[in-house]
Amino acid sequence: MKNQYKVLVALVLAHLLVLGAWAQPVQNKPSNCDINKDGESPVNLKGDFCNNKYELKFDLGRGATKMECEIHKYDKEDEQKYVNVTVGFKNPNTSITVKANNTVYSFLQFHFHNASEHAIGGNKDSMEVHFVFKNLEKGKEKDKLVCGILIKADGRDNTFFEPVLNALKQTLAGNHPELEINLSDLGGKMGLDKYMNTYYNYNGSLTSPPFSTDVNWFVSANKLTISKRQLEDFKKLIYKYENGKRYRIGIDRKIHELDGRPIRKK
Protein backbone atom coordinates (compact mmCIF):
# COMPACT_ATOMS: atom_id res chain seq x y z
CA MET A 1 0.00 0.00 0.00
CA LYS A 2 2.84 2.35 0.87
CA ASN A 3 4.48 1.65 -2.47
CA GLN A 4 1.24 2.41 -4.30
CA TYR A 5 0.93 5.67 -2.36
CA LYS A 6 4.50 6.66 -3.29
CA VAL A 7 3.81 5.93 -6.96
CA LEU A 8 0.64 8.03 -6.84
CA VAL A 9 2.45 10.95 -5.23
CA ALA A 10 5.23 10.71 -7.81
CA LEU A 11 2.70 10.75 -10.65
CA VAL A 12 0.93 13.79 -9.19
CA LEU A 13 4.22 15.67 -8.76
CA ALA A 14 5.29 14.82 -12.30
CA HIS A 15 1.94 16.05 -13.62
CA LEU A 16 2.30 19.33 -11.71
CA LEU A 17 5.81 19.81 -13.07
CA VAL A 18 4.54 19.36 -16.61
CA LEU A 19 1.73 21.85 -16.02
CA GLY A 20 4.23 24.31 -14.56
CA ALA A 21 6.44 24.02 -17.62
CA TRP A 22 3.47 24.76 -19.90
CA ALA A 23 2.51 27.75 -17.75
CA GLN A 24 5.90 29.43 -18.20
CA PRO A 25 5.91 32.12 -20.93
CA VAL A 26 7.88 31.07 -24.00
CA GLN A 27 10.55 33.68 -24.76
CA ASN A 28 11.06 32.89 -28.42
CA LYS A 29 12.27 35.47 -30.91
CA PRO A 30 11.72 35.30 -34.67
CA SER A 31 14.23 33.03 -36.36
CA ASN A 32 15.45 35.77 -38.71
CA CYS A 33 16.52 38.35 -36.09
CA ASP A 34 20.24 37.88 -36.79
CA ILE A 35 19.88 38.14 -40.58
CA ASN A 36 21.48 41.20 -42.19
CA LYS A 37 19.86 41.46 -45.60
CA ASP A 38 19.14 44.30 -48.03
CA GLY A 39 15.85 44.76 -49.86
CA GLU A 40 13.27 47.16 -51.26
CA SER A 41 11.04 49.69 -49.50
CA PRO A 42 8.36 50.37 -48.43
CA VAL A 43 7.08 47.34 -46.51
CA ASN A 44 4.14 46.29 -44.40
CA LEU A 45 5.26 46.51 -40.77
CA LYS A 46 3.62 43.52 -39.15
CA GLY A 47 4.28 40.08 -37.69
CA ASP A 48 6.73 39.01 -35.01
CA PHE A 49 9.20 41.75 -34.18
CA CYS A 50 12.81 41.42 -33.08
CA ASN A 51 14.33 43.38 -30.22
CA ASN A 52 15.51 46.88 -31.03
CA LYS A 53 19.28 47.28 -31.36
CA TYR A 54 19.55 51.03 -32.00
CA GLU A 55 19.23 54.17 -29.92
CA LEU A 56 18.56 57.38 -31.84
CA LYS A 57 19.85 60.70 -30.56
CA PHE A 58 18.98 63.88 -32.50
CA ASP A 59 20.99 67.09 -32.48
CA LEU A 60 18.83 69.68 -34.24
CA GLY A 61 20.92 72.77 -33.54
CA ARG A 62 19.39 76.12 -32.66
CA GLY A 63 17.83 79.09 -34.37
CA ALA A 64 16.44 79.01 -37.90
CA THR A 65 17.60 77.87 -41.29
CA LYS A 66 16.47 78.61 -44.82
CA MET A 67 15.39 75.81 -47.11
CA GLU A 68 14.29 75.76 -50.70
CA CYS A 69 11.35 73.82 -52.08
CA GLU A 70 11.88 71.39 -54.92
CA ILE A 71 9.29 69.55 -56.98
CA HIS A 72 10.91 66.62 -58.76
CA LYS A 73 9.34 64.91 -61.75
CA TYR A 74 10.37 61.38 -62.58
CA ASP A 75 9.07 58.13 -63.99
CA LYS A 76 7.13 55.80 -61.75
CA GLU A 77 7.82 52.09 -62.09
CA ASP A 78 4.92 51.78 -64.51
CA GLU A 79 6.52 54.61 -66.55
CA GLN A 80 3.68 57.03 -65.90
CA LYS A 81 4.94 60.51 -65.13
CA TYR A 82 4.24 61.82 -61.69
CA VAL A 83 5.54 64.41 -59.25
CA ASN A 84 7.46 63.73 -56.06
CA VAL A 85 7.30 66.66 -53.65
CA THR A 86 10.55 67.31 -51.83
CA VAL A 87 11.59 70.05 -49.43
CA GLY A 88 15.37 70.14 -49.11
CA PHE A 89 18.20 72.33 -47.86
CA LYS A 90 19.59 74.80 -50.33
CA ASN A 91 22.96 74.31 -48.64
CA PRO A 92 22.99 71.11 -46.55
CA ASN A 93 23.46 71.97 -42.88
CA THR A 94 25.67 69.33 -41.26
CA SER A 95 24.95 70.74 -37.79
CA ILE A 96 21.65 68.83 -37.80
CA THR A 97 22.46 65.20 -37.11
CA VAL A 98 21.12 61.95 -35.79
CA LYS A 99 23.30 59.41 -34.03
CA ALA A 100 22.32 55.74 -34.31
CA ASN A 101 24.43 54.04 -31.67
CA ASN A 102 27.95 55.21 -32.67
CA THR A 103 27.22 56.23 -36.29
CA VAL A 104 26.49 59.90 -37.04
CA TYR A 105 24.28 60.93 -39.97
CA SER A 106 23.81 64.44 -41.35
CA PHE A 107 20.39 65.81 -42.37
CA LEU A 108 19.83 66.24 -46.12
CA GLN A 109 16.13 66.96 -46.67
CA PHE A 110 12.58 65.96 -45.91
CA HIS A 111 9.78 65.17 -48.31
CA PHE A 112 6.20 63.95 -48.41
CA HIS A 113 4.26 61.11 -49.98
CA ASN A 114 0.52 60.71 -50.55
CA ALA A 115 -0.72 58.16 -49.52
CA SER A 116 1.63 56.81 -46.87
CA GLU A 117 4.17 54.40 -48.31
CA HIS A 118 4.61 52.12 -45.30
CA ALA A 119 1.71 50.23 -43.80
CA ILE A 120 1.47 49.31 -40.12
CA GLY A 121 -0.36 46.07 -39.58
CA GLY A 122 -1.69 46.30 -43.12
CA ASN A 123 -3.11 49.81 -42.65
CA LYS A 124 -1.89 52.85 -44.59
CA ASP A 125 -2.57 56.51 -43.80
CA SER A 126 -3.17 59.69 -45.78
CA MET A 127 0.47 60.78 -46.07
CA GLU A 128 4.00 60.07 -44.91
CA VAL A 129 6.97 62.36 -44.30
CA HIS A 130 10.54 61.15 -44.74
CA PHE A 131 13.54 62.80 -43.06
CA VAL A 132 16.66 61.75 -44.98
CA PHE A 133 20.16 61.65 -43.43
CA LYS A 134 23.50 60.52 -44.87
CA ASN A 135 26.44 58.82 -43.15
CA LEU A 136 29.21 61.30 -42.27
CA GLU A 137 31.95 58.65 -42.17
CA LYS A 138 34.42 58.95 -45.03
CA GLY A 139 33.80 56.32 -47.66
CA LYS A 140 30.29 55.56 -46.39
CA GLU A 141 28.51 58.70 -47.60
CA LYS A 142 26.10 56.62 -49.72
CA ASP A 143 24.67 54.97 -46.60
CA LYS A 144 21.40 56.61 -45.57
CA LEU A 145 19.23 56.72 -42.49
CA VAL A 146 15.60 57.68 -43.06
CA CYS A 147 13.03 58.49 -40.40
CA GLY A 148 9.46 58.02 -41.62
CA ILE A 149 6.32 59.27 -39.87
CA LEU A 150 2.83 58.43 -41.11
CA ILE A 151 0.35 61.32 -41.24
CA LYS A 152 -3.36 61.25 -40.46
CA ALA A 153 -5.71 63.89 -41.86
CA ASP A 154 -8.15 64.01 -38.97
CA GLY A 155 -6.96 66.96 -36.91
CA ARG A 156 -6.58 70.71 -36.97
CA ASP A 157 -4.32 72.62 -39.35
CA ASN A 158 -0.71 71.69 -38.66
CA THR A 159 1.14 74.97 -38.07
CA PHE A 160 4.45 73.58 -39.37
CA PHE A 161 2.94 72.03 -42.48
CA GLU A 162 1.03 75.16 -43.53
CA PRO A 163 4.04 77.34 -44.59
CA VAL A 164 5.60 74.28 -46.25
CA LEU A 165 2.39 73.78 -48.21
CA ASN A 166 2.28 77.44 -49.27
CA ALA A 167 5.91 77.31 -50.42
CA LEU A 168 5.17 74.21 -52.50
CA LYS A 169 2.26 75.98 -54.16
CA GLN A 170 4.55 78.89 -55.10
CA THR A 171 7.19 76.50 -56.40
CA LEU A 172 4.66 74.76 -58.64
CA ALA A 173 3.66 78.19 -59.97
CA GLY A 174 7.26 78.76 -61.11
CA ASN A 175 8.55 80.78 -58.19
CA HIS A 176 11.47 79.76 -55.99
CA PRO A 177 10.66 80.76 -52.42
CA GLU A 178 12.97 80.19 -49.50
CA LEU A 179 11.34 78.69 -46.46
CA GLU A 180 12.64 79.74 -43.05
CA ILE A 181 12.25 76.97 -40.51
CA ASN A 182 12.80 77.10 -36.79
CA LEU A 183 15.05 74.12 -36.11
CA SER A 184 13.28 73.32 -32.86
CA ASP A 185 10.10 72.72 -34.89
CA LEU A 186 11.76 69.77 -36.63
CA GLY A 187 11.95 68.09 -33.25
CA GLY A 188 8.62 69.18 -31.82
CA LYS A 189 5.96 69.98 -34.40
CA MET A 190 7.37 67.67 -37.08
CA GLY A 191 8.23 64.90 -34.70
CA LEU A 192 11.92 63.95 -34.77
CA ASP A 193 12.15 64.18 -30.99
CA LYS A 194 8.48 63.93 -30.13
CA TYR A 195 7.44 61.05 -32.39
CA MET A 196 10.60 58.98 -32.90
CA ASN A 197 10.71 57.62 -29.35
CA THR A 198 9.03 54.41 -30.52
CA TYR A 199 9.61 52.95 -33.97
CA TYR A 200 10.02 50.03 -36.36
CA ASN A 201 13.49 49.46 -37.82
CA TYR A 202 14.56 47.44 -40.86
CA ASN A 203 17.01 47.44 -43.79
CA GLY A 204 15.51 48.85 -46.97
CA SER A 205 15.86 51.19 -49.91
CA LEU A 206 15.07 54.68 -51.09
CA THR A 207 11.50 54.84 -52.39
CA SER A 208 12.37 57.19 -55.25
CA PRO A 209 15.19 57.06 -57.82
CA PRO A 210 17.82 55.64 -57.64
CA PHE A 211 16.00 53.17 -55.27
CA SER A 212 19.37 52.20 -53.75
CA THR A 213 19.26 49.50 -51.05
CA ASP A 214 21.53 51.22 -48.54
CA VAL A 215 18.95 52.66 -46.14
CA ASN A 216 18.52 52.03 -42.44
CA TRP A 217 14.80 52.71 -41.94
CA PHE A 218 13.14 53.94 -38.75
CA VAL A 219 9.37 54.29 -39.07
CA SER A 220 7.61 55.88 -36.12
CA ALA A 221 4.84 53.96 -34.35
CA ASN A 222 3.32 57.40 -33.61
CA LYS A 223 1.53 59.52 -36.20
CA LEU A 224 1.45 63.20 -37.10
CA THR A 225 -1.85 64.92 -37.82
CA ILE A 226 -2.91 67.53 -40.35
CA SER A 227 -6.34 68.79 -41.34
CA LYS A 228 -8.46 67.40 -44.18
CA ARG A 229 -8.20 70.78 -45.89
CA GLN A 230 -4.39 70.60 -45.83
CA LEU A 231 -4.48 67.08 -47.27
CA GLU A 232 -6.74 68.20 -50.14
CA ASP A 233 -4.47 71.20 -50.85
CA PHE A 234 -1.45 68.92 -50.98
CA LYS A 235 -3.14 66.43 -53.30
CA LYS A 236 -3.82 69.24 -55.78
CA LEU A 237 -0.04 69.53 -56.26
CA ILE A 238 0.25 65.94 -57.44
CA TYR A 239 -0.82 65.15 -60.99
CA LYS A 240 0.06 63.53 -64.26
CA TYR A 241 -0.79 64.27 -67.87
CA GLU A 242 -2.28 61.56 -70.02
CA ASN A 243 -3.75 62.08 -73.49
CA GLY A 244 -3.64 65.82 -72.93
CA LYS A 245 -5.63 65.64 -69.70
CA ARG A 246 -4.49 66.31 -66.15
CA TYR A 247 -5.18 63.72 -63.43
CA ARG A 248 -4.59 63.86 -59.69
CA ILE A 249 -2.68 60.81 -58.47
CA GLY A 250 -0.87 59.45 -55.44
CA ILE A 251 2.90 59.34 -54.99
CA ASP A 252 3.38 56.21 -52.97
CA ARG A 253 5.59 53.36 -54.11
CA LYS A 254 4.05 49.90 -53.90
CA ILE A 255 4.59 47.69 -50.83
CA HIS A 256 7.47 45.23 -51.22
CA GLU A 257 8.01 41.84 -49.63
CA LEU A 258 10.42 41.56 -46.71
CA ASP A 259 11.99 38.38 -48.16
CA GLY A 260 13.30 37.29 -44.76
CA ARG A 261 14.43 40.68 -43.52
CA PRO A 262 13.78 41.17 -39.79
CA ILE A 263 11.77 44.07 -38.37
CA ARG A 264 12.90 45.38 -35.00
CA LYS A 265 10.62 47.36 -32.74
CA LYS A 266 11.27 49.77 -29.94
Coordinates of C-alpha atoms in Angstrom, one line a residue:
M1 CA 0.0 0.0 0.0
K2 CA 2.8 2.4 0.9
N3 CA 4.5 1.6 -2.5
Q4 CA 1.2 2.4 -4.3
Y5 CA 0.9 5.7 -2.4
K6 CA 4.5 6.7 -3.3
V7 CA 3.8 5.9 -7.0
L8 CA 0.6 8.0 -6.8
V9 CA 2.5 11.0 -5.2
A10 CA 5.2 10.7 -7.8
L11 CA 2.7 10.7 -10.7
V12 CA 0.9 13.8 -9.2
L13 CA 4.2 15.7 -8.8
A14 CA 5.3 14.8 -12.3
H15 CA 1.9 16.1 -13.6
L16 CA 2.3 19.3 -11.7
L17 CA 5.8 19.8 -13.1
V18 CA 4.5 19.4 -16.6
L19 CA 1.7 21.9 -16.0
G20 CA 4.2 24.3 -14.6
A21 CA 6.4 24.0 -17.6
W22 CA 3.5 24.8 -19.9
A23 CA 2.5 27.8 -17.8
Q24 CA 5.9 29.4 -18.2
P25 CA 5.9 32.1 -20.9
V26 CA 7.9 31.1 -24.0
Q27 CA 10.6 33.7 -24.8
N28 CA 11.1 32.9 -28.4
K29 CA 12.3 35.5 -30.9
P30 CA 11.7 35.3 -34.7
S31 CA 14.2 33.0 -36.4
N32 CA 15.4 35.8 -38.7
C33 CA 16.5 38.4 -36.1
D34 CA 20.2 37.9 -36.8
I35 CA 19.9 38.1 -40.6
N36 CA 21.5 41.2 -42.2
K37 CA 19.9 41.5 -45.6
D38 CA 19.1 44.3 -48.0
G39 CA 15.9 44.8 -49.9
E40 CA 13.3 47.2 -51.3
S41 CA 11.0 49.7 -49.5
P42 CA 8.4 50.4 -48.4
V43 CA 7.1 47.3 -46.5
N44 CA 4.1 46.3 -44.4
L45 CA 5.3 46.5 -40.8
K46 CA 3.6 43.5 -39.1
G47 CA 4.3 40.1 -37.7
D48 CA 6.7 39.0 -35.0
F49 CA 9.2 41.7 -34.2
C50 CA 12.8 41.4 -33.1
N51 CA 14.3 43.4 -30.2
N52 CA 15.5 46.9 -31.0
K53 CA 19.3 47.3 -31.4
Y54 CA 19.6 51.0 -32.0
E55 CA 19.2 54.2 -29.9
L56 CA 18.6 57.4 -31.8
K57 CA 19.9 60.7 -30.6
F58 CA 19.0 63.9 -32.5
D59 CA 21.0 67.1 -32.5
L60 CA 18.8 69.7 -34.2
G61 CA 20.9 72.8 -33.5
R62 CA 19.4 76.1 -32.7
G63 CA 17.8 79.1 -34.4
A64 CA 16.4 79.0 -37.9
T65 CA 17.6 77.9 -41.3
K66 CA 16.5 78.6 -44.8
M67 CA 15.4 75.8 -47.1
E68 CA 14.3 75.8 -50.7
C69 CA 11.4 73.8 -52.1
E70 CA 11.9 71.4 -54.9
I71 CA 9.3 69.6 -57.0
H72 CA 10.9 66.6 -58.8
K73 CA 9.3 64.9 -61.7
Y74 CA 10.4 61.4 -62.6
D75 CA 9.1 58.1 -64.0
K76 CA 7.1 55.8 -61.8
E77 CA 7.8 52.1 -62.1
D78 CA 4.9 51.8 -64.5
E79 CA 6.5 54.6 -66.5
Q80 CA 3.7 57.0 -65.9
K81 CA 4.9 60.5 -65.1
Y82 CA 4.2 61.8 -61.7
V83 CA 5.5 64.4 -59.2
N84 CA 7.5 63.7 -56.1
V85 CA 7.3 66.7 -53.6
T86 CA 10.6 67.3 -51.8
V87 CA 11.6 70.0 -49.4
G88 CA 15.4 70.1 -49.1
F89 CA 18.2 72.3 -47.9
K90 CA 19.6 74.8 -50.3
N91 CA 23.0 74.3 -48.6
P92 CA 23.0 71.1 -46.6
N93 CA 23.5 72.0 -42.9
T94 CA 25.7 69.3 -41.3
S95 CA 25.0 70.7 -37.8
I96 CA 21.6 68.8 -37.8
T97 CA 22.5 65.2 -37.1
V98 CA 21.1 62.0 -35.8
K99 CA 23.3 59.4 -34.0
A100 CA 22.3 55.7 -34.3
N101 CA 24.4 54.0 -31.7
N102 CA 27.9 55.2 -32.7
T103 CA 27.2 56.2 -36.3
V104 CA 26.5 59.9 -37.0
Y105 CA 24.3 60.9 -40.0
S106 CA 23.8 64.4 -41.4
F107 CA 20.4 65.8 -42.4
L108 CA 19.8 66.2 -46.1
Q109 CA 16.1 67.0 -46.7
F110 CA 12.6 66.0 -45.9
H111 CA 9.8 65.2 -48.3
F112 CA 6.2 64.0 -48.4
H113 CA 4.3 61.1 -50.0
N114 CA 0.5 60.7 -50.5
A115 CA -0.7 58.2 -49.5
S116 CA 1.6 56.8 -46.9
E117 CA 4.2 54.4 -48.3
H118 CA 4.6 52.1 -45.3
A119 CA 1.7 50.2 -43.8
I120 CA 1.5 49.3 -40.1
G121 CA -0.4 46.1 -39.6
G122 CA -1.7 46.3 -43.1
N123 CA -3.1 49.8 -42.7
K124 CA -1.9 52.9 -44.6
D125 CA -2.6 56.5 -43.8
S126 CA -3.2 59.7 -45.8
M127 CA 0.5 60.8 -46.1
E128 CA 4.0 60.1 -44.9
V129 CA 7.0 62.4 -44.3
H130 CA 10.5 61.1 -44.7
F131 CA 13.5 62.8 -43.1
V132 CA 16.7 61.8 -45.0
F133 CA 20.2 61.6 -43.4
K134 CA 23.5 60.5 -44.9
N135 CA 26.4 58.8 -43.1
L136 CA 29.2 61.3 -42.3
E137 CA 31.9 58.6 -42.2
K138 CA 34.4 59.0 -45.0
G139 CA 33.8 56.3 -47.7
K140 CA 30.3 55.6 -46.4
E141 CA 28.5 58.7 -47.6
K142 CA 26.1 56.6 -49.7
D143 CA 24.7 55.0 -46.6
K144 CA 21.4 56.6 -45.6
L145 CA 19.2 56.7 -42.5
V146 CA 15.6 57.7 -43.1
C147 CA 13.0 58.5 -40.4
G148 CA 9.5 58.0 -41.6
I149 CA 6.3 59.3 -39.9
L150 CA 2.8 58.4 -41.1
I151 CA 0.4 61.3 -41.2
K152 CA -3.4 61.2 -40.5
A153 CA -5.7 63.9 -41.9
D154 CA -8.2 64.0 -39.0
G155 CA -7.0 67.0 -36.9
R156 CA -6.6 70.7 -37.0
D157 CA -4.3 72.6 -39.3
N158 CA -0.7 71.7 -38.7
T159 CA 1.1 75.0 -38.1
F160 CA 4.5 73.6 -39.4
F161 CA 2.9 72.0 -42.5
E162 CA 1.0 75.2 -43.5
P163 CA 4.0 77.3 -44.6
V164 CA 5.6 74.3 -46.2
L165 CA 2.4 73.8 -48.2
N166 CA 2.3 77.4 -49.3
A167 CA 5.9 77.3 -50.4
L168 CA 5.2 74.2 -52.5
K169 CA 2.3 76.0 -54.2
Q170 CA 4.6 78.9 -55.1
T171 CA 7.2 76.5 -56.4
L172 CA 4.7 74.8 -58.6
A173 CA 3.7 78.2 -60.0
G174 CA 7.3 78.8 -61.1
N175 CA 8.5 80.8 -58.2
H176 CA 11.5 79.8 -56.0
P177 CA 10.7 80.8 -52.4
E178 CA 13.0 80.2 -49.5
L179 CA 11.3 78.7 -46.5
E180 CA 12.6 79.7 -43.1
I181 CA 12.3 77.0 -40.5
N182 CA 12.8 77.1 -36.8
L183 CA 15.1 74.1 -36.1
S184 CA 13.3 73.3 -32.9
D185 CA 10.1 72.7 -34.9
L186 CA 11.8 69.8 -36.6
G187 CA 12.0 68.1 -33.3
G188 CA 8.6 69.2 -31.8
K189 CA 6.0 70.0 -34.4
M190 CA 7.4 67.7 -37.1
G191 CA 8.2 64.9 -34.7
L192 CA 11.9 64.0 -34.8
D193 CA 12.2 64.2 -31.0
K194 CA 8.5 63.9 -30.1
Y195 CA 7.4 61.0 -32.4
M196 CA 10.6 59.0 -32.9
N197 CA 10.7 57.6 -29.3
T198 CA 9.0 54.4 -30.5
Y199 CA 9.6 53.0 -34.0
Y200 CA 10.0 50.0 -36.4
N201 CA 13.5 49.5 -37.8
Y202 CA 14.6 47.4 -40.9
N203 CA 17.0 47.4 -43.8
G204 CA 15.5 48.8 -47.0
S205 CA 15.9 51.2 -49.9
L206 CA 15.1 54.7 -51.1
T207 CA 11.5 54.8 -52.4
S208 CA 12.4 57.2 -55.2
P209 CA 15.2 57.1 -57.8
P210 CA 17.8 55.6 -57.6
F211 CA 16.0 53.2 -55.3
S212 CA 19.4 52.2 -53.8
T213 CA 19.3 49.5 -51.0
D214 CA 21.5 51.2 -48.5
V215 CA 19.0 52.7 -46.1
N216 CA 18.5 52.0 -42.4
W217 CA 14.8 52.7 -41.9
F218 CA 13.1 53.9 -38.8
V219 CA 9.4 54.3 -39.1
S220 CA 7.6 55.9 -36.1
A221 CA 4.8 54.0 -34.4
N222 CA 3.3 57.4 -33.6
K223 CA 1.5 59.5 -36.2
L224 CA 1.5 63.2 -37.1
T225 CA -1.8 64.9 -37.8
I226 CA -2.9 67.5 -40.3
S227 CA -6.3 68.8 -41.3
K228 CA -8.5 67.4 -44.2
R229 CA -8.2 70.8 -45.9
Q230 CA -4.4 70.6 -45.8
L231 CA -4.5 67.1 -47.3
E232 CA -6.7 68.2 -50.1
D233 CA -4.5 71.2 -50.8
F234 CA -1.4 68.9 -51.0
K235 CA -3.1 66.4 -53.3
K236 CA -3.8 69.2 -55.8
L237 CA 0.0 69.5 -56.3
I238 CA 0.3 65.9 -57.4
Y239 CA -0.8 65.2 -61.0
K240 CA 0.1 63.5 -64.3
Y241 CA -0.8 64.3 -67.9
E242 CA -2.3 61.6 -70.0
N243 CA -3.8 62.1 -73.5
G244 CA -3.6 65.8 -72.9
K245 CA -5.6 65.6 -69.7
R246 CA -4.5 66.3 -66.2
Y247 CA -5.2 63.7 -63.4
R248 CA -4.6 63.9 -59.7
I249 CA -2.7 60.8 -58.5
G250 CA -0.9 59.4 -55.4
I251 CA 2.9 59.3 -55.0
D252 CA 3.4 56.2 -53.0
R253 CA 5.6 53.4 -54.1
K254 CA 4.1 49.9 -53.9
I255 CA 4.6 47.7 -50.8
H256 CA 7.5 45.2 -51.2
E257 CA 8.0 41.8 -49.6
L258 CA 10.4 41.6 -46.7
D259 CA 12.0 38.4 -48.2
G260 CA 13.3 37.3 -44.8
R261 CA 14.4 40.7 -43.5
P262 CA 13.8 41.2 -39.8
I263 CA 11.8 44.1 -38.4
R264 CA 12.9 45.4 -35.0
K265 CA 10.6 47.4 -32.7
K266 CA 11.3 49.8 -29.9

